[in-house]
Tab-separated table of C-alpha atoms in Angstrom:
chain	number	residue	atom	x	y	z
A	25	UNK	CA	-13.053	39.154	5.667
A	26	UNK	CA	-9.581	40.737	5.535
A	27	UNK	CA	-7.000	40.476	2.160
A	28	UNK	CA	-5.371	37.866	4.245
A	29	UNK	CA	-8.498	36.039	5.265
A	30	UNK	CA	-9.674	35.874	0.951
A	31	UNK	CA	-9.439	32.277	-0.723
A	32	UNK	CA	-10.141	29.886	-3.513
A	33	UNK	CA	-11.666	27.038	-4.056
A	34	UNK	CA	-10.139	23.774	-5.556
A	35	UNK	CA	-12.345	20.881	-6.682
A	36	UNK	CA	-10.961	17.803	-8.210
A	37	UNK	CA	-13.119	15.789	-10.230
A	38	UNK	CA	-13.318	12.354	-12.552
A	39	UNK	CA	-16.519	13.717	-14.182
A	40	UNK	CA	-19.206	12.722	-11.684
A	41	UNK	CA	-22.304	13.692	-11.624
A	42	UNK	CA	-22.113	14.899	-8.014
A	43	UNK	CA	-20.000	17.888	-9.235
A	44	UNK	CA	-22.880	19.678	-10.342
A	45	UNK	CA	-24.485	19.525	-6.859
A	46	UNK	CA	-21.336	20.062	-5.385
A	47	UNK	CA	-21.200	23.522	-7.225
A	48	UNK	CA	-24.641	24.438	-6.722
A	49	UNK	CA	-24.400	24.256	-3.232
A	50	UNK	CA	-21.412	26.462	-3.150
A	51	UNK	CA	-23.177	29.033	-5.404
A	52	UNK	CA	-26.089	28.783	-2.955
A	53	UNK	CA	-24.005	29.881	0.551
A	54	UNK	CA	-24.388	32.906	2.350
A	55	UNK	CA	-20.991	34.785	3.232
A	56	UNK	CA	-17.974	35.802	1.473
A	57	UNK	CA	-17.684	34.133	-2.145
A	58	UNK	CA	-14.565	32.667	-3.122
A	59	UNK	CA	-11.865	34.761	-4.748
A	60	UNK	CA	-11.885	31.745	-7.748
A	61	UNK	CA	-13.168	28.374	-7.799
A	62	UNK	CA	-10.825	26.190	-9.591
A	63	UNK	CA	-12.003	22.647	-10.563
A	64	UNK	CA	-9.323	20.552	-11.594
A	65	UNK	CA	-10.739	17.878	-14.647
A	66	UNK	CA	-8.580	14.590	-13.839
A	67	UNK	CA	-10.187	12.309	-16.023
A	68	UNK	CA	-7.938	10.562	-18.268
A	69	UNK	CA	-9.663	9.964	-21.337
A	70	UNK	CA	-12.569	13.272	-21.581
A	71	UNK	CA	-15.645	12.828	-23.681
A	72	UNK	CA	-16.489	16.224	-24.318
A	73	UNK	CA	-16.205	19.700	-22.214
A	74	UNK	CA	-16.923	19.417	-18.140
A	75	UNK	CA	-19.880	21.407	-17.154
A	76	UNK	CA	-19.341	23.810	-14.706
A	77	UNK	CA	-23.264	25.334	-15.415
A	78	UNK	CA	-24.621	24.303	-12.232
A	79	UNK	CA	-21.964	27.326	-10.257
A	80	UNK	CA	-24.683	29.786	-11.378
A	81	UNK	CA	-23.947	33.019	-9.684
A	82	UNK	CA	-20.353	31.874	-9.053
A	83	UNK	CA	-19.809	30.963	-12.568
A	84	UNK	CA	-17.508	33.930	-13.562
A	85	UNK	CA	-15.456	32.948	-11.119
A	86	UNK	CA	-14.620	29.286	-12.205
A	87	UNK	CA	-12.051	27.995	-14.239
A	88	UNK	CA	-11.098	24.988	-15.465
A	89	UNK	CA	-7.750	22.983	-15.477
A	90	UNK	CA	-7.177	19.475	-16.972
A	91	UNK	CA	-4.884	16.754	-15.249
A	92	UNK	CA	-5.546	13.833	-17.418
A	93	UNK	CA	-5.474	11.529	-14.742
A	94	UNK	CA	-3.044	11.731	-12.747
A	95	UNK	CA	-4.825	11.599	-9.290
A	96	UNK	CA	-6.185	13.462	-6.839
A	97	UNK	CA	-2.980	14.489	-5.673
A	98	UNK	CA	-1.748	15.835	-8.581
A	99	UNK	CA	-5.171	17.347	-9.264
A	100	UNK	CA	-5.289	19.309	-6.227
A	101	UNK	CA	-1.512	20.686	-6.719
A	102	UNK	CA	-2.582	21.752	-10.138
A	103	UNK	CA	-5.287	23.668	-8.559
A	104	UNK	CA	-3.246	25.488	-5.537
A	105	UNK	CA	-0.432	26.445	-8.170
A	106	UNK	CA	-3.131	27.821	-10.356
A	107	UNK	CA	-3.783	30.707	-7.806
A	108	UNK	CA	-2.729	33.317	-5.783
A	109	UNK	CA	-5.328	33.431	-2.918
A	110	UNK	CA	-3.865	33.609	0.621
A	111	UNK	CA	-6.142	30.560	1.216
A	112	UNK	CA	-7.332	27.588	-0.555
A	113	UNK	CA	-10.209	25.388	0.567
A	114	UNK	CA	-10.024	22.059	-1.024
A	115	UNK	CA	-13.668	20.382	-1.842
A	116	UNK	CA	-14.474	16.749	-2.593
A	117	UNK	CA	-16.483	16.830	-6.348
A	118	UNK	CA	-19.215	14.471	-3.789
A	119	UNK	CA	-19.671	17.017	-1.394
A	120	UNK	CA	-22.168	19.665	-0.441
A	121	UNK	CA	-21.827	22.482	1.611
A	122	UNK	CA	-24.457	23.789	3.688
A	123	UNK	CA	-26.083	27.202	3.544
A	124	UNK	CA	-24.002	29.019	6.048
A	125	UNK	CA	-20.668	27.056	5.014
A	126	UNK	CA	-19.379	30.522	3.994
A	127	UNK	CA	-20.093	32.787	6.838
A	128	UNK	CA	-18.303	29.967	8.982
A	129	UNK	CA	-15.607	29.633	6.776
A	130	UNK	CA	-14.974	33.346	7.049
A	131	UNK	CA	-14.868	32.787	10.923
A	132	UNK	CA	-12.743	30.055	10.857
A	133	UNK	CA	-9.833	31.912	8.470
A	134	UNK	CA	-10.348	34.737	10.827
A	135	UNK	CA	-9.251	32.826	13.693
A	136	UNK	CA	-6.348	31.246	12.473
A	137	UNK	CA	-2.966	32.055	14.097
A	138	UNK	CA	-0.135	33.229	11.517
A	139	UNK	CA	1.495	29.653	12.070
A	140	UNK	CA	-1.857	28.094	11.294
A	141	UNK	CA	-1.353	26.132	8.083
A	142	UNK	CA	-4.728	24.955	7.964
A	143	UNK	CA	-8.547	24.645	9.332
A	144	UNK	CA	-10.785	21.870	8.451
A	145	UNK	CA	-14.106	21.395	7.972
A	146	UNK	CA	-16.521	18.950	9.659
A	147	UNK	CA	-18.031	16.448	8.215
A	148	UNK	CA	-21.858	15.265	8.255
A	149	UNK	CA	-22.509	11.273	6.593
A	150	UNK	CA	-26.400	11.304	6.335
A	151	UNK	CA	-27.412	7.522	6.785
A	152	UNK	CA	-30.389	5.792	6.741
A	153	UNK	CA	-33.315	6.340	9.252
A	154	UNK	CA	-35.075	3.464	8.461
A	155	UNK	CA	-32.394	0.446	8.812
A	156	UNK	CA	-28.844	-0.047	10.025
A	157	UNK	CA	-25.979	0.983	7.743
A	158	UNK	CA	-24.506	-1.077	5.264
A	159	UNK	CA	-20.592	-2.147	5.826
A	160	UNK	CA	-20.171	0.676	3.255
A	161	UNK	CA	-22.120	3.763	4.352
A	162	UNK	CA	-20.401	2.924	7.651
A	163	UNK	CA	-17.057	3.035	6.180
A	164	UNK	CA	-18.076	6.324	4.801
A	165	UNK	CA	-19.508	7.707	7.986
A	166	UNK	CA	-16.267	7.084	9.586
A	167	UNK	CA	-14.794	10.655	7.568
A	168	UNK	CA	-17.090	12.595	10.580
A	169	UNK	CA	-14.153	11.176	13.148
A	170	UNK	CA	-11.458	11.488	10.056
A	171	UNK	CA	-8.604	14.210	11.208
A	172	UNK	CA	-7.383	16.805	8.430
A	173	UNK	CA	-9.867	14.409	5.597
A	174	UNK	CA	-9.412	17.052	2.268
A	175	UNK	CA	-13.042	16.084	1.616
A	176	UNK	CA	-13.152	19.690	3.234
A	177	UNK	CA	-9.911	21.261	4.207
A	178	UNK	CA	-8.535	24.725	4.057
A	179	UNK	CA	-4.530	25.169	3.961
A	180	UNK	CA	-2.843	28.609	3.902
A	181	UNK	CA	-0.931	29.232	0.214
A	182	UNK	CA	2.411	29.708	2.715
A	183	UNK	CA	2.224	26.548	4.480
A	184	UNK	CA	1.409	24.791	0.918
A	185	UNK	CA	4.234	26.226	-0.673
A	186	UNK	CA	6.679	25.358	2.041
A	187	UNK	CA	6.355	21.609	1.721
A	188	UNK	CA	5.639	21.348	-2.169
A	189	UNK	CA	2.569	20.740	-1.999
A	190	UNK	CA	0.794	17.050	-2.185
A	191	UNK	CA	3.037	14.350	-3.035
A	192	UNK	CA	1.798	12.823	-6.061
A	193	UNK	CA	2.872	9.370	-5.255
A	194	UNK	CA	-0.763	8.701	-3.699
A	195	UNK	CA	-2.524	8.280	-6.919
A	196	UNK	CA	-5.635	7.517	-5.062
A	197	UNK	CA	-7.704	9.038	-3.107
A	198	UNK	CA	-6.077	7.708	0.583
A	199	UNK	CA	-3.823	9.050	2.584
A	200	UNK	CA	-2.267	12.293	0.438
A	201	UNK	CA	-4.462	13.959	3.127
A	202	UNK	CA	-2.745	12.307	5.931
A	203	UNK	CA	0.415	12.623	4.267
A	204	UNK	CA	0.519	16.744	3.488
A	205	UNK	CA	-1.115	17.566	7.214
A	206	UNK	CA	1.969	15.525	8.993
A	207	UNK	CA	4.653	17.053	6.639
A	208	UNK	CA	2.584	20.682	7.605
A	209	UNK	CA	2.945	19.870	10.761
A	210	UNK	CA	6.589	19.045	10.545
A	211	UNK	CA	6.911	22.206	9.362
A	212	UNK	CA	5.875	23.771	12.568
A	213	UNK	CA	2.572	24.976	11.434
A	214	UNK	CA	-0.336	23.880	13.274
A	215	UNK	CA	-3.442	22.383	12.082
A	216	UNK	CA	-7.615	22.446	13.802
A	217	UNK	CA	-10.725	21.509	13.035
A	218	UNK	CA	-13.483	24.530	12.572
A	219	UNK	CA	-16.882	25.248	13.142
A	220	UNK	CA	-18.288	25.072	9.211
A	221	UNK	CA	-20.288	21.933	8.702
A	222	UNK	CA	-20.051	20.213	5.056
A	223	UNK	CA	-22.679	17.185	4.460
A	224	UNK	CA	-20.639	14.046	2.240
A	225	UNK	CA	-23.323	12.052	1.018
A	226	UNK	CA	-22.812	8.183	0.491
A	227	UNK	CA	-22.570	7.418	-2.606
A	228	UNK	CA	-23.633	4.404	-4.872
A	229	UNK	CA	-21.290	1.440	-4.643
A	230	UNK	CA	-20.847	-1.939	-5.782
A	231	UNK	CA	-20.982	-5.377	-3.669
A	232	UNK	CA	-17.091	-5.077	-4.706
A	233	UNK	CA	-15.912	-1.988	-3.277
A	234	UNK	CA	-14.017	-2.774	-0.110
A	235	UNK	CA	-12.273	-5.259	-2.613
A	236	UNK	CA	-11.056	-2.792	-4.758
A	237	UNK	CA	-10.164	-0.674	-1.633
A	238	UNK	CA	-7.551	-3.039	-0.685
A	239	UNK	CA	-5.398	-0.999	-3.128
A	240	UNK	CA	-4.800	1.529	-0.078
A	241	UNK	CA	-3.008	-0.780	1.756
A	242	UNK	CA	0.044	0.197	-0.386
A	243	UNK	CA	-0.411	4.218	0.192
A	244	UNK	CA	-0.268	2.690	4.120
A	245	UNK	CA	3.146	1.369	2.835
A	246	UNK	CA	4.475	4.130	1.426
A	247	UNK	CA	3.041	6.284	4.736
A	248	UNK	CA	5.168	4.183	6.687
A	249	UNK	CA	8.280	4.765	4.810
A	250	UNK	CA	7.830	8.445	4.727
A	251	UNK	CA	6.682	9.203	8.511
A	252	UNK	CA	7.708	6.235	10.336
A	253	UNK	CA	5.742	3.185	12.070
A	254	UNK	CA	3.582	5.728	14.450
A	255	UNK	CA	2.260	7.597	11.670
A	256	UNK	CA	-1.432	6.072	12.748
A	257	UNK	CA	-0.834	7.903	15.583
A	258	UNK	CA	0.147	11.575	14.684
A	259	UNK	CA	-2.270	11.419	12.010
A	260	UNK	CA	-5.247	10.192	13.769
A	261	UNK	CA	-6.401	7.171	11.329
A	262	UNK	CA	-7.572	4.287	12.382
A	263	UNK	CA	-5.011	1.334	12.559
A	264	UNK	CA	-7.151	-0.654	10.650
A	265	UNK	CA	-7.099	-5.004	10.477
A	266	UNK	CA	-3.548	-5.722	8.398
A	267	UNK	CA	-1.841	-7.545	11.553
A	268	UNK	CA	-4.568	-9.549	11.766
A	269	UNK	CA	-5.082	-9.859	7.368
A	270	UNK	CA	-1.349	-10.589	7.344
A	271	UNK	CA	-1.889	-13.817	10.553
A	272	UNK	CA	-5.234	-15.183	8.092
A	273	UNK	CA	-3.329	-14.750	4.923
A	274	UNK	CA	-0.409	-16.973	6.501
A	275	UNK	CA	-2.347	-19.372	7.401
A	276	UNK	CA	-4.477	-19.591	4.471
A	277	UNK	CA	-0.660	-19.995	2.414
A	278	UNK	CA	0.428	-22.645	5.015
A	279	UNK	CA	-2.223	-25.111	4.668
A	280	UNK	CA	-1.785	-26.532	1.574
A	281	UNK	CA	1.922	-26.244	2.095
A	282	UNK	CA	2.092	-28.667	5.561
A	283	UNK	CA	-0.337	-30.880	3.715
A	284	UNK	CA	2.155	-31.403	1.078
A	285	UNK	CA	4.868	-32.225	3.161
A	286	UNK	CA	2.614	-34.537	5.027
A	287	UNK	CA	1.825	-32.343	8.425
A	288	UNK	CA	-1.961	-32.922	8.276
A	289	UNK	CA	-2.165	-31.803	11.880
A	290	UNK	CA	-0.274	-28.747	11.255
A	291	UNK	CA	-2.466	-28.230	8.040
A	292	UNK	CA	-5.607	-28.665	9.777
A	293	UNK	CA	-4.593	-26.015	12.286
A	294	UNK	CA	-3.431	-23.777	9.326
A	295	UNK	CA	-6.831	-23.953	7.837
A	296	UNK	CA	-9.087	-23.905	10.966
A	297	UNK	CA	-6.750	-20.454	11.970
A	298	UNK	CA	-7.946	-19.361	8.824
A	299	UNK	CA	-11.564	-20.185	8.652
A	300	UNK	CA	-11.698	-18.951	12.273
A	301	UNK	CA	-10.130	-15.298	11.264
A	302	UNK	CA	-12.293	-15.663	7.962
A	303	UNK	CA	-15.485	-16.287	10.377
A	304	UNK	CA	-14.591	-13.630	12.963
A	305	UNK	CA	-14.357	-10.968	10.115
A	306	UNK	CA	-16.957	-11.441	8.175
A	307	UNK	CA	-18.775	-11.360	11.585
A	308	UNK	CA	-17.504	-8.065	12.266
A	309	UNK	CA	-18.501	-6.595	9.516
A	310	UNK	CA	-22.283	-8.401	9.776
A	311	UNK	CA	-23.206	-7.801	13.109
A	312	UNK	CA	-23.348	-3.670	12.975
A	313	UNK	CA	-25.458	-3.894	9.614
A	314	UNK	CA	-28.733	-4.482	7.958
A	315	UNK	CA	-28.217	-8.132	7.589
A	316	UNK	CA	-30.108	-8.297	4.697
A	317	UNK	CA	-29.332	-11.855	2.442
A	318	UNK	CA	-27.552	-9.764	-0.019
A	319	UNK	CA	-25.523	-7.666	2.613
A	320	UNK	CA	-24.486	-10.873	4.327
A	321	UNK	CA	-23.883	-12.215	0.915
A	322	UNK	CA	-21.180	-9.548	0.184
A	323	UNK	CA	-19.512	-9.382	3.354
A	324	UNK	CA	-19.089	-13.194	3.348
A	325	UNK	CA	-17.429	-13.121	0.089
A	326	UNK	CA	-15.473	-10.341	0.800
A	327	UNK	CA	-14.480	-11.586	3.620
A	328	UNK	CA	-12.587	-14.300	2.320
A	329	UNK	CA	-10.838	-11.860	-0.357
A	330	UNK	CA	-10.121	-8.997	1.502
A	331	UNK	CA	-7.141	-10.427	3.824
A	332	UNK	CA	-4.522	-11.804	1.022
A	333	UNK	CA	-5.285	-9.024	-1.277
A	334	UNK	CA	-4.676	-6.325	1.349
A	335	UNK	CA	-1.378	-8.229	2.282
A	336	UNK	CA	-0.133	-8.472	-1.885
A	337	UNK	CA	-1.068	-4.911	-1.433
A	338	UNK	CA	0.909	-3.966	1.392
A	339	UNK	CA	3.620	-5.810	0.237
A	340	UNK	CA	3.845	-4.443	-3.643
A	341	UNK	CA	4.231	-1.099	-1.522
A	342	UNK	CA	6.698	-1.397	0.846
A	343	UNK	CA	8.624	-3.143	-2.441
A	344	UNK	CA	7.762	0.104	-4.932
A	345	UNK	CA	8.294	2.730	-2.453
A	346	UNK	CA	11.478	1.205	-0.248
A	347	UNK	CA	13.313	4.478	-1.943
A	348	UNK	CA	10.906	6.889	-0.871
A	349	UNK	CA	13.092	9.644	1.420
A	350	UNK	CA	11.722	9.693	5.324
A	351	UNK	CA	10.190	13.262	6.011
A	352	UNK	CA	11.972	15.570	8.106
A	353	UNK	CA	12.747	14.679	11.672
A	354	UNK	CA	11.573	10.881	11.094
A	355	UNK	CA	13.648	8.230	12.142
């Protein structure tokens, strides 16, 4: 590995346990260690120092930054400012790399262009042998198909500094990945996908997650603003159900609003469009899984919740972000 080809690790983390595996594994690679591993401790309220014990043999090497908070985003600019390494490879806190992770990674840097801005890793979802997937560990499993996913992503320091960096609107994390790899690419640096291999385990969820998860809908907003209506496209994602969440959530709305007015027919159509789009969803999501009582359970109720919420969502964003400045070149 050349001068050019040395780099640092960034970790953001909210404190979970998974960071400790996450740096053990690291420690554990063969190949060429990282110059500095920098994890960046975002949790807003701290009980006590972060543990950074499990880097072992890499332990010299690690420092420690505090964000209080402020997202992922944030977190990872903190990191990338914080130093000087031609490269930095950005590292989910709830991911493990395999043994040979470094001897690719030193590969990968070495066959990078000098208008390649960055070289990601691919991702491995380990699911269950024994059953189908839950609608959640296939959610997760969908980050082996995700393009430029931060989970595991090398940028080069140049190409970082020439856009600013992450924009810190996305306070979650969704989409600041997206978001950075189109304005990098804007930028007229290119972007591919590498030969390491990184395993991102599933990890522990509630029946209420993809409820919660709704929230993205408004990064979607503010992606829209900022790169235009194709962004899907040039970023690869997934297009994902919000024409068909906004048709369920009108109908849902306009029910009891024809019935008022006396249109019972109309009403009755409202509400069978929306049982029918209710039904068809939660069927979606059923079919592909374990179909345990408590898996059909969730997805039913879900089901139901999911469409007006990630409508509000998608709404409250295009309001809060109708500002935000298009990127370069969009129209």
């Amino acid at each position: 590995m050349t001068a050019d080809d040395t780099y640092a690790v960034v970790i953001p983390t909210i404190g979970r346990a998974c960071l400790a595996d996450c740096l053990r594994a690291l420690a554990a690679t063969e190949g060429p260690a990282p110059v500095e591993v920098v994890v960046v401790d975002d949790r807003p309220d701290p009980a006590g120092a972060l543990s950074t014990a499990a880097a072992g043999v890499l332990h010299d090497r690690v420092r420690v930054l505090a964000t209080g908070g402020r997202g992922p985003a944030a977190a990872r600019n903190a990191g990338w400012r914080a130093t000087g390494a031609p490269w930095v490879v950005f590292l989910d806190d709830d991911v493990r790399v395999y043994p040979d992770w470094a001897a690719r990674l030193r590969d990968d840097l070495a066959a990078a262009g000098a208008r390649m801005g960055g070289v990601q890793g691919r991702l491995r979802v380990p699911l269950p042998e024994d059953r189908r997937p839950t609608d959640w560990e296939r959610g997760t499993a969908g980050l082996e198909q995700a393009a430029w996913a931060t989970a595991d992503m090398a940028y080069r320091t140049a190409a970082l500094k020439e856009v600013g960096g992450f924009d810190e609107r996305f306070v979650r994390a969704f989409r600041e990945d997206a978001d950075i790899a189109l304005r990098v690419m804007a930028a007229d640096w290119s972007l591919q996908v590498g030969e390491r291999l990184t395993c991102h385990p599933v990890r522990s969820a509630d029946p209420w997650v993809s409820v919660r998860a709704q929230r993205g809908n408004a990064d979607d907003a503010l992606m829209s603003h900022l790169h235009g209506r194709d962004w899907w496209h040039r970023a690869e994602a997934p297009r994902g159900r919000l024409p068909q969440h906004l048709v369920v959530t009108a109908a849902v709305l306009a029910a009891p609003a024809l019935a008022a007015v006396g249109r019972r027919h109309a009403a009755a159509a409202a509400a069978a469009l929306w049982a029918l789009g209710t039904a068809e969803f939660a069927h979606a999501r059923i079919a592909p899984g374990p179909r345990t009582a408590r898996e059909v359970a969730t997805m039913v109720a879900t089901s139901a919740v999911i469409p007006p919420l990630a409508v509000r969502h998608w709404l409250s964003g295009l309001i809060r972000h109708r500002g935000a400045t298009p990127v370069r070149g969009v129209t």
